[in-house]
Tab-separated table of C-alpha atoms in Angstrom:
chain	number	residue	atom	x	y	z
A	10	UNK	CA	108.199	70.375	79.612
A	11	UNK	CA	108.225	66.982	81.597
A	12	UNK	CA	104.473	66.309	82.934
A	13	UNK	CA	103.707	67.594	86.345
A	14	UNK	CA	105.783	70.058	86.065
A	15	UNK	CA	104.236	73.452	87.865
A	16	UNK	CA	104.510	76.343	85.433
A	17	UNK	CA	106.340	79.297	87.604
A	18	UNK	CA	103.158	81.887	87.435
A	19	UNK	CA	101.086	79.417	88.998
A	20	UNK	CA	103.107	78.315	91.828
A	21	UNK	CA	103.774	81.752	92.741
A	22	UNK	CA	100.353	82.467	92.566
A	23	UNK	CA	99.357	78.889	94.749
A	24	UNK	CA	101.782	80.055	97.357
A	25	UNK	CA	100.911	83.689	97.493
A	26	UNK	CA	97.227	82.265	98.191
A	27	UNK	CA	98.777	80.337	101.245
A	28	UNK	CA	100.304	83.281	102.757
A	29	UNK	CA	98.055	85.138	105.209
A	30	UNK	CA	99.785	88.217	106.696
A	31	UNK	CA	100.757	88.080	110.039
A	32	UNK	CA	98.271	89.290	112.478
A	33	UNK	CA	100.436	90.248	115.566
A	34	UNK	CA	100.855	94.324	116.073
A	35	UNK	CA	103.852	96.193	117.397
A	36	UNK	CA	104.601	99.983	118.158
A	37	UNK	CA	108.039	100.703	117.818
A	38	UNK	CA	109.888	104.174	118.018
A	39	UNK	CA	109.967	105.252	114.612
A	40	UNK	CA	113.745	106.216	114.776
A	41	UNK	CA	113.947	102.124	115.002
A	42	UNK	CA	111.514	101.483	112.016
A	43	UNK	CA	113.300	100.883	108.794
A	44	UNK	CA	113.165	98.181	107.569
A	45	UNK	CA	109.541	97.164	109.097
A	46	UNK	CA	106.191	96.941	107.084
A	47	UNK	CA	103.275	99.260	108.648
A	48	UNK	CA	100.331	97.551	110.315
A	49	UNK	CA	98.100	100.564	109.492
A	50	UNK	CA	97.708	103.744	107.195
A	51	UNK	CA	99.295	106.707	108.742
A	52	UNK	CA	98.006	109.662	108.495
A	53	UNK	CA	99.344	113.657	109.211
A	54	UNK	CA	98.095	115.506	112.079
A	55	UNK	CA	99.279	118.725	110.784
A	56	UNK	CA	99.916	120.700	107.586
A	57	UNK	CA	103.071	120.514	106.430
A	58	UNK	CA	104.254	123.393	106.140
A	59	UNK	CA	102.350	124.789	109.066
A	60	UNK	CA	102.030	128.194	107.975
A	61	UNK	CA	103.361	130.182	105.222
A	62	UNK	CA	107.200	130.306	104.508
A	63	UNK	CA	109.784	131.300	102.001
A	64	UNK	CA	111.683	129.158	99.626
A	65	UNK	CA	114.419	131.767	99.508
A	66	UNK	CA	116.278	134.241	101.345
A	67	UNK	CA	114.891	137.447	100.700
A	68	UNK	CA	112.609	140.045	101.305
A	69	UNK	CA	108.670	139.718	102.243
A	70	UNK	CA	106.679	142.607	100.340
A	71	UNK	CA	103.626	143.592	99.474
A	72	UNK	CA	102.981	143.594	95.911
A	73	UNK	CA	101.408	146.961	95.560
A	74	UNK	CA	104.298	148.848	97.274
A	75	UNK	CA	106.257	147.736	94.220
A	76	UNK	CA	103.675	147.767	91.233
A	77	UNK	CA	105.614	150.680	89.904
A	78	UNK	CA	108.857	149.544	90.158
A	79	UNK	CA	111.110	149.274	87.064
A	80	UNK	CA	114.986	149.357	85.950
A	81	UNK	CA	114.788	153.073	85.553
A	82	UNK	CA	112.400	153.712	88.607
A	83	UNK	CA	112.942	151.450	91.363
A	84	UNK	CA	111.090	151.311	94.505
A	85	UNK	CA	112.930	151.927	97.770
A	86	UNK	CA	111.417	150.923	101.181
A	87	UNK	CA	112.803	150.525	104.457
A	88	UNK	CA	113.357	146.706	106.232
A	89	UNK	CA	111.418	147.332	108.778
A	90	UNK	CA	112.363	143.829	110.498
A	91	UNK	CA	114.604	140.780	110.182
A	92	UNK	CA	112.731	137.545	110.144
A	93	UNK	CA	115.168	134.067	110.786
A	94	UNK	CA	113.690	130.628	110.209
A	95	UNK	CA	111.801	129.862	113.702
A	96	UNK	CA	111.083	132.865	114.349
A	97	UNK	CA	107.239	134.610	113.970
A	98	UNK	CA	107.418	138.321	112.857
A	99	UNK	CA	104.787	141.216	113.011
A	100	UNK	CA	102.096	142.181	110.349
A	101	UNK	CA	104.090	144.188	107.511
A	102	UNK	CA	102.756	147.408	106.828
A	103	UNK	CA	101.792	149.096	103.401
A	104	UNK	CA	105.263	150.685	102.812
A	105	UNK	CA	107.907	148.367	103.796
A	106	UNK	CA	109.805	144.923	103.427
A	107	UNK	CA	110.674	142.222	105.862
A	108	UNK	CA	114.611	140.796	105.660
A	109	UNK	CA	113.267	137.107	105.678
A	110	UNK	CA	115.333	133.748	105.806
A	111	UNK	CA	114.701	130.479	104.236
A	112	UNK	CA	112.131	129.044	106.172
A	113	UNK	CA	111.401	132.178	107.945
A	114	UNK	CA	107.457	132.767	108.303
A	115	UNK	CA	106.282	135.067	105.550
A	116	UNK	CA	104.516	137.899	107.713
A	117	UNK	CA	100.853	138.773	107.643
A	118	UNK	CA	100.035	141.606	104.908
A	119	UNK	CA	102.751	139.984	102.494
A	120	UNK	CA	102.124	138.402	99.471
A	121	UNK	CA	105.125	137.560	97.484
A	122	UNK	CA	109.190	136.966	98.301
A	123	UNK	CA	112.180	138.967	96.404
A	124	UNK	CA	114.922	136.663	96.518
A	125	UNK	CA	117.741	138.861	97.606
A	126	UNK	CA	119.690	138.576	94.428
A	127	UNK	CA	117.194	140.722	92.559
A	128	UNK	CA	116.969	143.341	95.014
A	129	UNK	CA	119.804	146.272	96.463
A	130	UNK	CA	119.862	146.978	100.183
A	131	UNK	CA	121.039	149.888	100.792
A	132	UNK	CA	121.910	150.021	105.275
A	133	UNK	CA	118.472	149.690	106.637
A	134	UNK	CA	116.571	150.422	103.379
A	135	UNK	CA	116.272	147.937	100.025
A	136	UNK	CA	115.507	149.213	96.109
A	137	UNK	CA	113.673	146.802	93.978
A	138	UNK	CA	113.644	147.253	90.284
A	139	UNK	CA	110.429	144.977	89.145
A	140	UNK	CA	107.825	143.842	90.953
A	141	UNK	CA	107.392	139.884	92.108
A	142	UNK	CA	104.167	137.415	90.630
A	143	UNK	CA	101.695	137.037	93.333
A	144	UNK	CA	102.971	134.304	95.869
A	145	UNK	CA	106.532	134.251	94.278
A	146	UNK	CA	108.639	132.131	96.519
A	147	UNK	CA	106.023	131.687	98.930
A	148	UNK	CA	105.515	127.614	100.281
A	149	UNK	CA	102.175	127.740	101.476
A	150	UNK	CA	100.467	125.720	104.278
A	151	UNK	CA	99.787	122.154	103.518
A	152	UNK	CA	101.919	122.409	99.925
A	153	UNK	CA	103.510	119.403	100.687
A	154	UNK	CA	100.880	117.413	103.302
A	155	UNK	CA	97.270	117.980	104.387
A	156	UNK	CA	96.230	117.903	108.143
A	157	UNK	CA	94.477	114.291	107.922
A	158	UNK	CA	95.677	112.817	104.744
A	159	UNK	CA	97.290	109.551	104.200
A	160	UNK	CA	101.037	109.990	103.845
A	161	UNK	CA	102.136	106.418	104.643
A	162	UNK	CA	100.350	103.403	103.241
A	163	UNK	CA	99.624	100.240	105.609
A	164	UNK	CA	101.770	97.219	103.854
A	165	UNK	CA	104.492	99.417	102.777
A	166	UNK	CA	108.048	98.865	104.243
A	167	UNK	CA	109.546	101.709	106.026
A	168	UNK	CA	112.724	103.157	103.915
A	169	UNK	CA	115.009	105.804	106.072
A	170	UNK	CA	112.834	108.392	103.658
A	171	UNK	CA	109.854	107.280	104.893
A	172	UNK	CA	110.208	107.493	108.756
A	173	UNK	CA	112.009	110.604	108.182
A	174	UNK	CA	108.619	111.394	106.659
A	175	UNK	CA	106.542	109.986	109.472
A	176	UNK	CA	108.836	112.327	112.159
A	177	UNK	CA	108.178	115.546	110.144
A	178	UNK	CA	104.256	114.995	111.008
A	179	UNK	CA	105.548	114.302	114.511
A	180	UNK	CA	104.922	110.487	115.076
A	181	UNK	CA	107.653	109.462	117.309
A	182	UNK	CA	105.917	105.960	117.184
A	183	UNK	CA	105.069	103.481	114.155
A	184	UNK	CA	102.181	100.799	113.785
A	185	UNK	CA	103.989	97.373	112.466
A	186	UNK	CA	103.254	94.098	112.249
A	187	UNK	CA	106.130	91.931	114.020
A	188	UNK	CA	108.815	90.477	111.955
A	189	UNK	CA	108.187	87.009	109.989
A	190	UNK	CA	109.930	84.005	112.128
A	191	UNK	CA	111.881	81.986	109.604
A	192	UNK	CA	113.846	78.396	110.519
A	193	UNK	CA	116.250	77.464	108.356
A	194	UNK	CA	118.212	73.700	108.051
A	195	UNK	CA	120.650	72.418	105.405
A	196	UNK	CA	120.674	68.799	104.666
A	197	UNK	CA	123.721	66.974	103.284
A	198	UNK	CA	126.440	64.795	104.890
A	199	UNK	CA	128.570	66.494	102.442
A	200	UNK	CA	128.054	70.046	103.940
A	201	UNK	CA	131.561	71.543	106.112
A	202	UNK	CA	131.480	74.997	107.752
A	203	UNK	CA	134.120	77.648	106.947
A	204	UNK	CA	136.669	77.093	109.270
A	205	UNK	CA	136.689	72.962	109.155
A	206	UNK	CA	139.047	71.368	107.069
A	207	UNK	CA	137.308	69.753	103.572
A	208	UNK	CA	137.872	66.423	104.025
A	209	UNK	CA	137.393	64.202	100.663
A	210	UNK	CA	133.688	64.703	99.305
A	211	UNK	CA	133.039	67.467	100.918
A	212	UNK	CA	131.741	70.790	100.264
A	213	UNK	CA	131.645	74.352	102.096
A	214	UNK	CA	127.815	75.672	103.037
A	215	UNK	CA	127.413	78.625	100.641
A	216	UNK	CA	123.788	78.171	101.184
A	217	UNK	CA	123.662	78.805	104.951
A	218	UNK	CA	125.343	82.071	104.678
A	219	UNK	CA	123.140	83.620	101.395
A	220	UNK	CA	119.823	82.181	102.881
A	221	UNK	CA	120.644	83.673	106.346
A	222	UNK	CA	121.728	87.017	104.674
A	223	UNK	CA	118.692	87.319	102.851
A	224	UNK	CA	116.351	86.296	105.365
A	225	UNK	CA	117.849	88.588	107.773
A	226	UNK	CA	117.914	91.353	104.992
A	227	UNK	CA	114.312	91.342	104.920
A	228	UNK	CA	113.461	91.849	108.614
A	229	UNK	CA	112.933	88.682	109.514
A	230	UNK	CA	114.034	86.625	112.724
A	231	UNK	CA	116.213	84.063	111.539
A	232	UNK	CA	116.277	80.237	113.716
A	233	UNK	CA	119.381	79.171	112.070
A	234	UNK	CA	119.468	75.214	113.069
A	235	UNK	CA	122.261	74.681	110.823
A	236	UNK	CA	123.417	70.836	109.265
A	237	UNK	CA	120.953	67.700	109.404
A	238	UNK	CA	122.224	64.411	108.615
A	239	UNK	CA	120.882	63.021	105.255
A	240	UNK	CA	118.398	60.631	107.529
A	241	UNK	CA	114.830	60.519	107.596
A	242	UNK	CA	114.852	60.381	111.589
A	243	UNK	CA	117.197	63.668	110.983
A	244	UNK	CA	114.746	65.467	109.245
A	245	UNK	CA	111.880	64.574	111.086
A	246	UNK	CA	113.433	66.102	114.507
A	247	UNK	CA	114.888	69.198	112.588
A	248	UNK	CA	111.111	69.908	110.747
A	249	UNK	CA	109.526	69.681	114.551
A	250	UNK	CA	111.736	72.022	116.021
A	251	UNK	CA	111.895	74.024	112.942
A	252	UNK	CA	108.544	74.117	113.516
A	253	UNK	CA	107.871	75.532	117.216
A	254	UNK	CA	107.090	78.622	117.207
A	255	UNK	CA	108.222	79.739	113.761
A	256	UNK	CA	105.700	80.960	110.749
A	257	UNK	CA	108.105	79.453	108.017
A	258	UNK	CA	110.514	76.436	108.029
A	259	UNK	CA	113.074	77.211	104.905
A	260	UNK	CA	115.296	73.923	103.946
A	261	UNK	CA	118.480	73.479	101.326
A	262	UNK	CA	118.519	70.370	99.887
A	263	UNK	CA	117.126	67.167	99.937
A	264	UNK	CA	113.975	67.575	98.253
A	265	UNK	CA	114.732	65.612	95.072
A	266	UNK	CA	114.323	61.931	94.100
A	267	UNK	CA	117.379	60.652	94.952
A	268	UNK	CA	118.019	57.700	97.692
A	269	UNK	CA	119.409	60.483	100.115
A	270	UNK	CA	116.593	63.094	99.416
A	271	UNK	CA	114.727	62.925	103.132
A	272	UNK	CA	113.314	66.366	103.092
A	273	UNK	CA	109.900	65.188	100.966
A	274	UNK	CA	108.933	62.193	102.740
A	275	UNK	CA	109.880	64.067	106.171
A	276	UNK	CA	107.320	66.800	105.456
A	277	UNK	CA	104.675	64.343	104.634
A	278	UNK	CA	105.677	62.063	107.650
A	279	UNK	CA	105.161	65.830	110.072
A	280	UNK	CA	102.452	67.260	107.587
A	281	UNK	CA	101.775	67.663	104.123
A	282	UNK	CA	103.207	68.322	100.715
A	283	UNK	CA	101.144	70.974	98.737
A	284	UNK	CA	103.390	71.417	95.947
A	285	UNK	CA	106.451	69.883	94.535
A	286	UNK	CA	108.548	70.502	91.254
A	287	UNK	CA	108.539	73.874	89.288
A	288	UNK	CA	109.060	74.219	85.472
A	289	UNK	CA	111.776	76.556	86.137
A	290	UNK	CA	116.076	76.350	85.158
A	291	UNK	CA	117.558	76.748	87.553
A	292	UNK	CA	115.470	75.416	90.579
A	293	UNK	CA	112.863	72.375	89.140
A	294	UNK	CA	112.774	70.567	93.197
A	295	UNK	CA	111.365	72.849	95.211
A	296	UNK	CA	108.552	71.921	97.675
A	297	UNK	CA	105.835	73.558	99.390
A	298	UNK	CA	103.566	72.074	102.666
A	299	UNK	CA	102.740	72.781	106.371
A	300	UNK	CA	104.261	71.619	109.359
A	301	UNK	CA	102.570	70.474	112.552
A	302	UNK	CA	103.304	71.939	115.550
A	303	UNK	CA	103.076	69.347	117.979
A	304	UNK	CA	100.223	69.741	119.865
A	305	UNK	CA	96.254	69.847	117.802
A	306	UNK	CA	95.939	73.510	118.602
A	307	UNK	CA	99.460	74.502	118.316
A	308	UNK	CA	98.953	75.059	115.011
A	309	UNK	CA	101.233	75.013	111.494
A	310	UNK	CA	104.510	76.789	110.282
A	311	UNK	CA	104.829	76.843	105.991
A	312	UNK	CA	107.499	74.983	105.148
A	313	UNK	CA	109.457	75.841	101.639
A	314	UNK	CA	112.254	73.189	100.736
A	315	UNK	CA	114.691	74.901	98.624
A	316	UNK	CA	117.187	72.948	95.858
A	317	UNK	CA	120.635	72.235	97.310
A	318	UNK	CA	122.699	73.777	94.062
A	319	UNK	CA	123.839	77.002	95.342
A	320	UNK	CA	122.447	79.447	92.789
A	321	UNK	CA	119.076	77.442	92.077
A	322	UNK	CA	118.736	77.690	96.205
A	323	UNK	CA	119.627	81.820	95.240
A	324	UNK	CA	117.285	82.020	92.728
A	325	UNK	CA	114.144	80.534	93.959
A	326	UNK	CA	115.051	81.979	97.221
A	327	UNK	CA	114.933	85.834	94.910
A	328	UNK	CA	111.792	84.415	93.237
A	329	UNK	CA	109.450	82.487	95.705
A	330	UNK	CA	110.099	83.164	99.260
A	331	UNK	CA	110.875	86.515	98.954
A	332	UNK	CA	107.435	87.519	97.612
A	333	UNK	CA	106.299	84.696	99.715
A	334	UNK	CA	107.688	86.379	102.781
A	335	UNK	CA	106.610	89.871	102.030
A	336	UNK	CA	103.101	88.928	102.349
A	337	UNK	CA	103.396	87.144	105.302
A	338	UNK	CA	104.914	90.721	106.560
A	339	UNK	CA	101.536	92.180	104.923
A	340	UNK	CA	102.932	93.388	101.596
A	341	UNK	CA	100.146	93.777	98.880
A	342	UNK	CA	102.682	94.131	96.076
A	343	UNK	CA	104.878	92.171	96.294
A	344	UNK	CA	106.315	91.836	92.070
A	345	UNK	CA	109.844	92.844	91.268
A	346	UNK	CA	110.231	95.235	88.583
A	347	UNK	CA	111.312	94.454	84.884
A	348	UNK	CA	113.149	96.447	82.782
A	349	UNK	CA	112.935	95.902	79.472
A	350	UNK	CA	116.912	95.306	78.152
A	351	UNK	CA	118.741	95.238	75.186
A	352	UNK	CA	120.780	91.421	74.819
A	353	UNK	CA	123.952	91.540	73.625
A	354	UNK	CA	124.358	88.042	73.268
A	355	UNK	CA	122.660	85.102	71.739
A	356	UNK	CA	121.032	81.949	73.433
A	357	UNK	CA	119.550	79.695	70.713
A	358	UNK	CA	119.295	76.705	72.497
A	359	UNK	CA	116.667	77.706	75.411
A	360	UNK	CA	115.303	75.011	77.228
A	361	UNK	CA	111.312	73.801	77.637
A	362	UNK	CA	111.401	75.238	81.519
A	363	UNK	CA	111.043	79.059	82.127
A	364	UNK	CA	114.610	79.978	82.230
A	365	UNK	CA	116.288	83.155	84.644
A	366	UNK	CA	119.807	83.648	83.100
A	367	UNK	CA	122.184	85.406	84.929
A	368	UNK	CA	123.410	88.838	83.010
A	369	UNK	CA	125.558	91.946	83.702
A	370	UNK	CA	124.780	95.928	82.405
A	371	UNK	CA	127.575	96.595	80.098
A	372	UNK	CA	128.853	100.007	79.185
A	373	UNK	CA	127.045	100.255	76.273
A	374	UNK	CA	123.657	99.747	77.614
A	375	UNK	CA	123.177	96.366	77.075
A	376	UNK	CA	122.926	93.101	78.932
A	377	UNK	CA	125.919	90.791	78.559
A	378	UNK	CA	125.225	86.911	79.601
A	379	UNK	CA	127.531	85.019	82.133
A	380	UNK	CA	129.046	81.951	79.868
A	381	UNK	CA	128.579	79.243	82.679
A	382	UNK	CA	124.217	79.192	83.399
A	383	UNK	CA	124.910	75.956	85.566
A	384	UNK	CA	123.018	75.779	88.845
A	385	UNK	CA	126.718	75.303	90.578
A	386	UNK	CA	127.934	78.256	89.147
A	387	UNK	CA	127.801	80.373	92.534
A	388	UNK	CA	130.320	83.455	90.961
A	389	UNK	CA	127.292	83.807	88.354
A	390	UNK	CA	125.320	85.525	91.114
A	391	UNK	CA	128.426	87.532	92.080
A	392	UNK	CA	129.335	89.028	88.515
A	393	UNK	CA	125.754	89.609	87.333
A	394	UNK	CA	123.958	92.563	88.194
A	395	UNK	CA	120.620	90.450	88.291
A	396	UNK	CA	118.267	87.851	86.001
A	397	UNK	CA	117.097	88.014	82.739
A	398	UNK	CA	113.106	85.980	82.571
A	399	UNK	CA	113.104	84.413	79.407
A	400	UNK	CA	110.041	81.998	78.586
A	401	UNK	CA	109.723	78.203	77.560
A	402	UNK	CA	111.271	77.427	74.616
A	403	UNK	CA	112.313	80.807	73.569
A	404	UNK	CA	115.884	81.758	71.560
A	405	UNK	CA	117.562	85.044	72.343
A	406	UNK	CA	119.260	86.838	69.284
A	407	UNK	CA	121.694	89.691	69.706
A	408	UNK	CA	119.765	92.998	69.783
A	409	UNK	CA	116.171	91.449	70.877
A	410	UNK	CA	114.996	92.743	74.068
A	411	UNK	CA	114.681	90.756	76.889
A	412	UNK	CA	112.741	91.452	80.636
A	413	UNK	CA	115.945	91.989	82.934
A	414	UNK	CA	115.212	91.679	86.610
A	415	UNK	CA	117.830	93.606	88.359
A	416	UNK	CA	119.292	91.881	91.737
A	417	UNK	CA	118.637	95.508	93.139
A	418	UNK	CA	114.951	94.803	92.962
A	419	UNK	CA	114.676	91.467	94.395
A	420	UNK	CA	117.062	91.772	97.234
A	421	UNK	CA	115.297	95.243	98.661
């Protein structure tokens, strides 16, 4: 590994210990709130179920009207009422059933549910030919949630489940913390926009469209300020407005060593460099610091300069900022699962950086390896189905197992 070189666990770790969750507080209608990360815990203000109900469409008994009942002996009792979901019917008497609905309150003096498949009705009487276990079909109060427990965890983001989950308690209204403000610049005089013919030299912006996308995937409010010449003066202006009244500055390019790298010696020039160069393939330049906000009291935004190669800008994007942003949302866990994997391939010539190769599932289980691992390689990202994380130094035979890190995981 070349010397100075950050080893990947410990710049995650240095940047995770930079981000302090947003302190800001909204309440938003929780019909709007997927996609948000909750402020506080939320708790139930009722049992869920309320009272008592059936699982099945049936009949409500008492158990001792039918202790007697067998194949050759049924019991016969009259339905004595008709209960529908919604609807709250009288005390059952010793001596008769209930017609009850799924959902339908189980009556007071009841203690177990026939599902109508084991019993006969018979016009406005119904034989039963065993006799239920106590409870049978019953869902009693609180089964699923306790009045006052904790059913949603502050730092969690909201799935569709989940405020589905918060409505069935009946919140109409969700604690969150307000979404992360993310800038975003590309640097490069090379850089066109789809739409603008290519003249020699020049390359489309992949990177403004997947950094946008992903940002905006996550909740955030994207500040897309687009192209900045490759000139200091450039990226000095685009870093201060990047920097008004934004928590985190995200840059492609320009943060190497080359002649026409201005993104490094721009953050120092508006604020400071805390960390620069990653042992990681792909994605080595990447750069960490704080940007001034103008005014003494105004105030910093984090600033993360991503590596201009399309996938390494993916990948460290997948790998840093994402958990990066999560806890600026207030996220407490914020790792990707890993799956352990079968390779079906072999890689004996790893390299001395931490390497994240870019694999498919095949149909037999396995993981198959894209042939092209360069950094400019965007179809890579396209035809994998996510990364495997294979450490310094180490070969891959066919059949070892590898830690696969599907895309699903670090794009949620």
């Amino acid at each position: 590994m070349k010397p100075g070189l950050l080893p990947f666990d410990d710049a995650l770790a240095a940047l995770l210990a930079q981000a302090a969750p947003i302190e800001e507080v909204e309440t938003v209608d929780t019909a709007a709130a997927a996609g948000r990360v909750l402020a506080a815990d939320i708790r139930s203000t009722l049992d869920v179920p309320p009272r008592d109900n059936t699982q099945m469409d049936g009949y409500a008994v008492r158990r001792a009207d039918l202790l007697q009942a067998a194949a050759d002996r049924p019991v016969r009792l009259p339905v004595a009422q008709r209960i529908p979901a919604g609807h709250v019917g009288r005390p059952l008497a010793p001596g008769e059933a209930a017609r009850i609905f799924t959902g339908g309150l189980v009556p007071e003096g009841a203690d177990a549910i026939v599902m109508q498949e084991m019993a006969t009705a018979d016009g406005d009487t119904v034989s039963f030919s065993q006799c239920p276990a106590p409870g049978e079909w019953i869902r009693r109060a609180g089964e699923d949630i306790r009045n006052g427990s904790v059913i949603l965890a502050a730092g969690a983001r909201l799935t569709p489940q989940a405020t589905g989950l918060a409505a069935s308690v009946g919140l109409a209204s969700l604690p969150v913390r307000r979404p992360v403000r993310v800038a975003c610049f590309f640097t490069g005089d090379e850089l066109a926009m789809p739409g603008e013919p290519l003249r020699p030299g020049a390359i489309y912006n992949s990177n403004r469209y997947v950094l946008g996308a992903l940002v905006r995937s996550m909740g955030c409010e994207l500040v897309d300020l687009g192209n900045v010449p490759d000139t200091l003066a450039a990226t000095r202006e685009a870093l201060r407005r990047a920097a008004q009244g934004n928590d985190l500055i995200v840059t492609s390019g320009g943060v190497s060593v080359g002649e026409e790298d201005h993104v490094k010696p721009a953050v120092e020039a508006e604020g400071e460099l805390r960390m620069w160069q990653i042992a990681i393939k792909p994605g080595k330049p990447l750069a960490y610091g704080r940007v001034r906000r103008g005014a003494p009291d105004a105030g910093v935004a984090h600033f993360i300069g991503l590596p201009g190669n399309p996938v390494s800008s993916f990948v460290t994007f997948l790998l840093l900022v994402r958990p990066f942003v999560q806890r600026l949302q207030g996220m407490a866990d914020v790792a990707p699962r890993a799956l352990p994997m079968r390779a079906d391939f072999d890689w004996p010539k790893p390299d001395r950086r931490r390497e994240f190769l870019r694999a498919k599932l095949n149909a037999d289980g396995g993981l198959d390896l894209f042939p092209n691992q360069s950094s400019a390689v965007l179809t890579s990202t396209v035809w994998g189905d996510g990364l495997i994380d294979n450490p310094p130094q180490h070969a891959i035979a066919r059949g070892d197992v590898v830690r696969f890190l599907p895309f699903s995981e670090l794009t949620r």
